[in-house]
Coordinates of C-alpha atoms in Angstrom, one line a residue:
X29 CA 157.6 74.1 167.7
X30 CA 160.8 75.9 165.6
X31 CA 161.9 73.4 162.9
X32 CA 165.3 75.1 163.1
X33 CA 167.6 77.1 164.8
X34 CA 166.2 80.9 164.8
X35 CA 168.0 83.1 162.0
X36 CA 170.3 85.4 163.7
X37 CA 168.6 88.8 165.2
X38 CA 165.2 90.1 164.1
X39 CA 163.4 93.0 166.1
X40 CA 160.2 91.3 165.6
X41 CA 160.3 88.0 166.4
X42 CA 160.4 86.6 170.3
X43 CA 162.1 83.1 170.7
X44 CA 162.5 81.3 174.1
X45 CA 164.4 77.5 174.0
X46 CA 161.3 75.5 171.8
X47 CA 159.3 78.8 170.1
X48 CA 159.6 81.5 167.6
X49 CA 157.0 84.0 167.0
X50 CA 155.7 87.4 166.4
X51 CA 156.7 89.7 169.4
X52 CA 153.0 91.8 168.5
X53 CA 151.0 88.5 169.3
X54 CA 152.4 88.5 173.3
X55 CA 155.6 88.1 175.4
X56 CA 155.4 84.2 175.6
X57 CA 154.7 81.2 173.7
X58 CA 151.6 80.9 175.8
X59 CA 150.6 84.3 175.0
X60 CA 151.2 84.1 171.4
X61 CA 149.4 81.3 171.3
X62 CA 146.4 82.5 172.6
X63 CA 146.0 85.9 170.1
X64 CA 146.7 83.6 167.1
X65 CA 144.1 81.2 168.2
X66 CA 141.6 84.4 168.8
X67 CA 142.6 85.8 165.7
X68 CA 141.6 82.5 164.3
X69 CA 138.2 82.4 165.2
X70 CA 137.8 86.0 164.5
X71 CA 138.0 85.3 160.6
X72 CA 136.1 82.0 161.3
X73 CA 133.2 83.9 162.6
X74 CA 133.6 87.2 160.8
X75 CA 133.6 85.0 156.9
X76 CA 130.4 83.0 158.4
X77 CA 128.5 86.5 158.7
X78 CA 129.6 87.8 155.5
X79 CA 131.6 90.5 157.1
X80 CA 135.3 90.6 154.8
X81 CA 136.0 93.9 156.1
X82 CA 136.4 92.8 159.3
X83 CA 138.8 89.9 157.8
X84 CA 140.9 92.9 156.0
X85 CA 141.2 95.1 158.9
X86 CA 142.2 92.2 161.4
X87 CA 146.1 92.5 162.1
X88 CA 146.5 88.7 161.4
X89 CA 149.0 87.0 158.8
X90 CA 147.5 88.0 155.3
X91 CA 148.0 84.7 153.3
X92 CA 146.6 83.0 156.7
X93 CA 143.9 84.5 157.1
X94 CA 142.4 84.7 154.1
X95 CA 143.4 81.3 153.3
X96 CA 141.2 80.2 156.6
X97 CA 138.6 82.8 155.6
X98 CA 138.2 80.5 152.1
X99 CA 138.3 77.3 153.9
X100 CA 135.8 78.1 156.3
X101 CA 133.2 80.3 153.6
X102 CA 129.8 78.4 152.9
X103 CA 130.6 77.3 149.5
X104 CA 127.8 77.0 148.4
X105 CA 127.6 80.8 148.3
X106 CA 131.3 81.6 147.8
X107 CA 132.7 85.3 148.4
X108 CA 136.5 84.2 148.0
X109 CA 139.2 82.4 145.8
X110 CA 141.8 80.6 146.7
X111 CA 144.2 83.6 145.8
X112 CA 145.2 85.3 148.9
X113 CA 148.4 87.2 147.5
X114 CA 147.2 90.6 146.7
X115 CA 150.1 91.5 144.4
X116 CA 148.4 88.6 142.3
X117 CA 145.0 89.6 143.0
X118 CA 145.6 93.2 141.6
X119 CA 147.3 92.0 138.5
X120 CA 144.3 90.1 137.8
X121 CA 142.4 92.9 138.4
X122 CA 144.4 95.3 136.7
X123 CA 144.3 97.8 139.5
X124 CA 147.4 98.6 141.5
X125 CA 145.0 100.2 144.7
X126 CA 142.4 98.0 145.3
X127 CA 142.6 95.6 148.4
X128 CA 141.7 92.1 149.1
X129 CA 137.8 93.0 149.5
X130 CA 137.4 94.7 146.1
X131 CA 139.6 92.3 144.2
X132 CA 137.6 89.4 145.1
X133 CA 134.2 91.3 144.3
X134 CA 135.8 92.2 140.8
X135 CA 136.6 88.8 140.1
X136 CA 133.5 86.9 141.9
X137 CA 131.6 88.4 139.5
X138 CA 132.7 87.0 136.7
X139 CA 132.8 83.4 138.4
X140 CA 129.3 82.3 137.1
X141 CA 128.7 79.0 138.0
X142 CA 132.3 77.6 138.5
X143 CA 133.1 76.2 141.5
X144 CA 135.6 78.9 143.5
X145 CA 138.2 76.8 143.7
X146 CA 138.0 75.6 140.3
X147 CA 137.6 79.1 139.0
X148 CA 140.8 80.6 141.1
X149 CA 142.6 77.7 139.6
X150 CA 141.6 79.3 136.2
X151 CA 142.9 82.4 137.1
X152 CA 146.4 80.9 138.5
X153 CA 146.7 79.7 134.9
X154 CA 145.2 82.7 133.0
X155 CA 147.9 84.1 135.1
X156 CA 150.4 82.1 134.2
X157 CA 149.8 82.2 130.9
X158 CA 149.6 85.6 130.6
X159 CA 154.0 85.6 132.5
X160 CA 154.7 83.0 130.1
X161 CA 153.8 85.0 127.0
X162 CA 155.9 88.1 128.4
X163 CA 159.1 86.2 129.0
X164 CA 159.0 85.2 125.0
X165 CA 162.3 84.2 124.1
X166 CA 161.6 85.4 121.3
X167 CA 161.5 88.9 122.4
X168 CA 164.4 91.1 121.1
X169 CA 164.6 93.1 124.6
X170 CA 162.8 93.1 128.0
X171 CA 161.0 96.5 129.2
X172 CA 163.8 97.9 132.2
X173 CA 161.8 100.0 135.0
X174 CA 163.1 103.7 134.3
X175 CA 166.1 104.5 136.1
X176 CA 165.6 108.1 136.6
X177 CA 162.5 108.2 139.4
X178 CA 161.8 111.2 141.9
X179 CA 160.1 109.8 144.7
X180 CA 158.1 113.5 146.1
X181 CA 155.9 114.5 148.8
X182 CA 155.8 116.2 152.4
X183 CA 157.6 114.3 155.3
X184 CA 156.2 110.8 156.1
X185 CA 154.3 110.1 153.3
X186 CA 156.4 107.1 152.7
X187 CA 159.4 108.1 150.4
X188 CA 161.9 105.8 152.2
X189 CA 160.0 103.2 152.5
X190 CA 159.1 103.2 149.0
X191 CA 162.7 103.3 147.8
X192 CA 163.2 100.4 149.0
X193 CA 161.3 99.0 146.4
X194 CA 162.4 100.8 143.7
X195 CA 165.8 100.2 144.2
X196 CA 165.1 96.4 144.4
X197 CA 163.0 97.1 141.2
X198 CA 165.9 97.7 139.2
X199 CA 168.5 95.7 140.9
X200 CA 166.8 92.4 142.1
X201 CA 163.3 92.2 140.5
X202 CA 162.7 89.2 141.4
X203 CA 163.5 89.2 145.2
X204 CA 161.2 91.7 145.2
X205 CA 158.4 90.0 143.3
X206 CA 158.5 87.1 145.8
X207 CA 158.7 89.1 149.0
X208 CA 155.8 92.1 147.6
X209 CA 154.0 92.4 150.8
X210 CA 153.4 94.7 154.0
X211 CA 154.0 91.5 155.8
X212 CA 156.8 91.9 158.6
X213 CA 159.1 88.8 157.0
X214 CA 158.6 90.4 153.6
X215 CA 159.8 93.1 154.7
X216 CA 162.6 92.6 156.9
X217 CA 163.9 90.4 154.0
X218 CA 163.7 93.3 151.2
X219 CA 165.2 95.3 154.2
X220 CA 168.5 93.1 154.2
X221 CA 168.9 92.9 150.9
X222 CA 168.7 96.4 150.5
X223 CA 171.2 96.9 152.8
X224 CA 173.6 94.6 151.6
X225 CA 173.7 96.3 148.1
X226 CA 174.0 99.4 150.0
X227 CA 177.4 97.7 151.8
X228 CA 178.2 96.9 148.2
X229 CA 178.0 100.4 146.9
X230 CA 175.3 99.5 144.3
X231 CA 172.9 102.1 146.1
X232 CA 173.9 105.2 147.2
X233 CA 172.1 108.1 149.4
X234 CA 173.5 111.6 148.3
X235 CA 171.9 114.6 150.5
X236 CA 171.2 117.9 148.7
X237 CA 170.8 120.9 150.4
X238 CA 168.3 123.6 150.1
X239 CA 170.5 125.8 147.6
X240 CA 171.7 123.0 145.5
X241 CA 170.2 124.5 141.9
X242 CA 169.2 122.1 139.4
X243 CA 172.0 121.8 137.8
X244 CA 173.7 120.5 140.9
X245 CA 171.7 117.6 141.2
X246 CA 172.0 116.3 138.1
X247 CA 175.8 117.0 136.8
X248 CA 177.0 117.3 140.6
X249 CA 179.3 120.0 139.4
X250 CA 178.9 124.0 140.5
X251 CA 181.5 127.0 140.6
X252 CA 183.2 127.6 143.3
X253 CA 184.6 131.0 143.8
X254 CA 188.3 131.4 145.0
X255 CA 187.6 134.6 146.6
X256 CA 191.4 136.1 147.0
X257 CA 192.2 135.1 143.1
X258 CA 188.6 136.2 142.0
X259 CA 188.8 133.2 139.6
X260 CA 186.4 130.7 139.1
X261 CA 187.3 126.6 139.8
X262 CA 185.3 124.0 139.2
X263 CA 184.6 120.8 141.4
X264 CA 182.6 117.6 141.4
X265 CA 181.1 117.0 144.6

């Protein structure tokens, strides 16, 4: 049952006078209900054969499922940590690519014989520990991202999706930190923000054409000829 009233309009979220949920899992309560409860015992059953992949490739809630997929592990063979953000999981790692599967191989085999949850509880720290160091006060100055980025590539290979995240990179790093995921929420959140810097004029789209030369793009000044005069004025566009 909603613990509150629904927050204003989202495009993927149903709501009827008690519920609120994800319009992909059915057109009812009773519907949703149902696929969440099937997508439950999906990772129930696929975790007691040993099958992950089938875990990673199930549309489900990520943090739920693999959460559930810990839980119901024989632990006394454990595959999985209790770290189910993969942002977190690939800084352990070191590896910016890998998904959930991989990560917890990498890091399972240096587990030896400490319990999992013990062991992930290391690696929260180790984490930890590792964010403390880099926020020194010490420091004289903190690395900035690099403002000057070129986001390249055919059509719908994910440019303006991606910027996005680089614009929150630079102008609300830790928003974006706490909402790094594919998830739907995570993303309709970065979404608004990004749109309400955009309303404020702190991000700006500028569309070059074909022709623009370099030199356009990055002083946004070119000749323009008066033709009748034959003289030569200069604009910024």
């Amino acid at each position: 049952m909603r613990a509150a009233p629904p927050k204003g309009e989202r495009d993927f979220i149903q709501i009827d006078e008690l519920y609120s949920w994800k319009k992909k899992y059915g057109t009812t309560a009773e519907e949703a209900f149902a696929t969440v409860k099937d997508n439950i015992l999906k990772v129930i059953n696929a975790v007691a054969h040993g099958n992950l992949e089938a875990i990673e490739q199930l549309d489900f809630e990520t943090s739920l499922k693999w959460k559930l997929a810990f839980i119901y592990q024989d632990h006394a063979n454990p595959v999985l940590l209790p770290i189910y953000k993969l942002a977190r999981l690939r800084e352990l790692c070191r590896d910016t690519k890998i998904n959930h599967v991989t990560a917890y191989g990498i890091l399972m085999e240096s587990r030896g014989d400490v319990p999992a949850l013990e062991y992930g509880m290391q690696l929260w720290r180790q984490d930890e520990q590792v964010e403390a160091d880099d926020d020194d006060p010490t420091e004289i100055s903190e690395k900035m991202p690099p403002l000057n980025q070129i986001l390249y590539g055919p059509p719908g290979t994910g440019k303006t999706y991606h910027t996005v995240n680089k614009a929150l990179e630079i102008l609300d790093p830790q928003l974006l930190a706490r909402h790094d995921s594919d998830e739907a929420e995570d993303r309709s959140v970065l979404k608004d923000r990004f749109d309400e810097l955009v309303k404020k004029e702190q991000i700006a789209f500028v569309t070059f054409h074909q022709s623009f030369s370099y030199e356009d793009f990055v002083e946004g000044i070119r000749a323009r000829i008066n033709a009748p005069l034959r003289k030569r004025k200069k604009t910024v566009s």
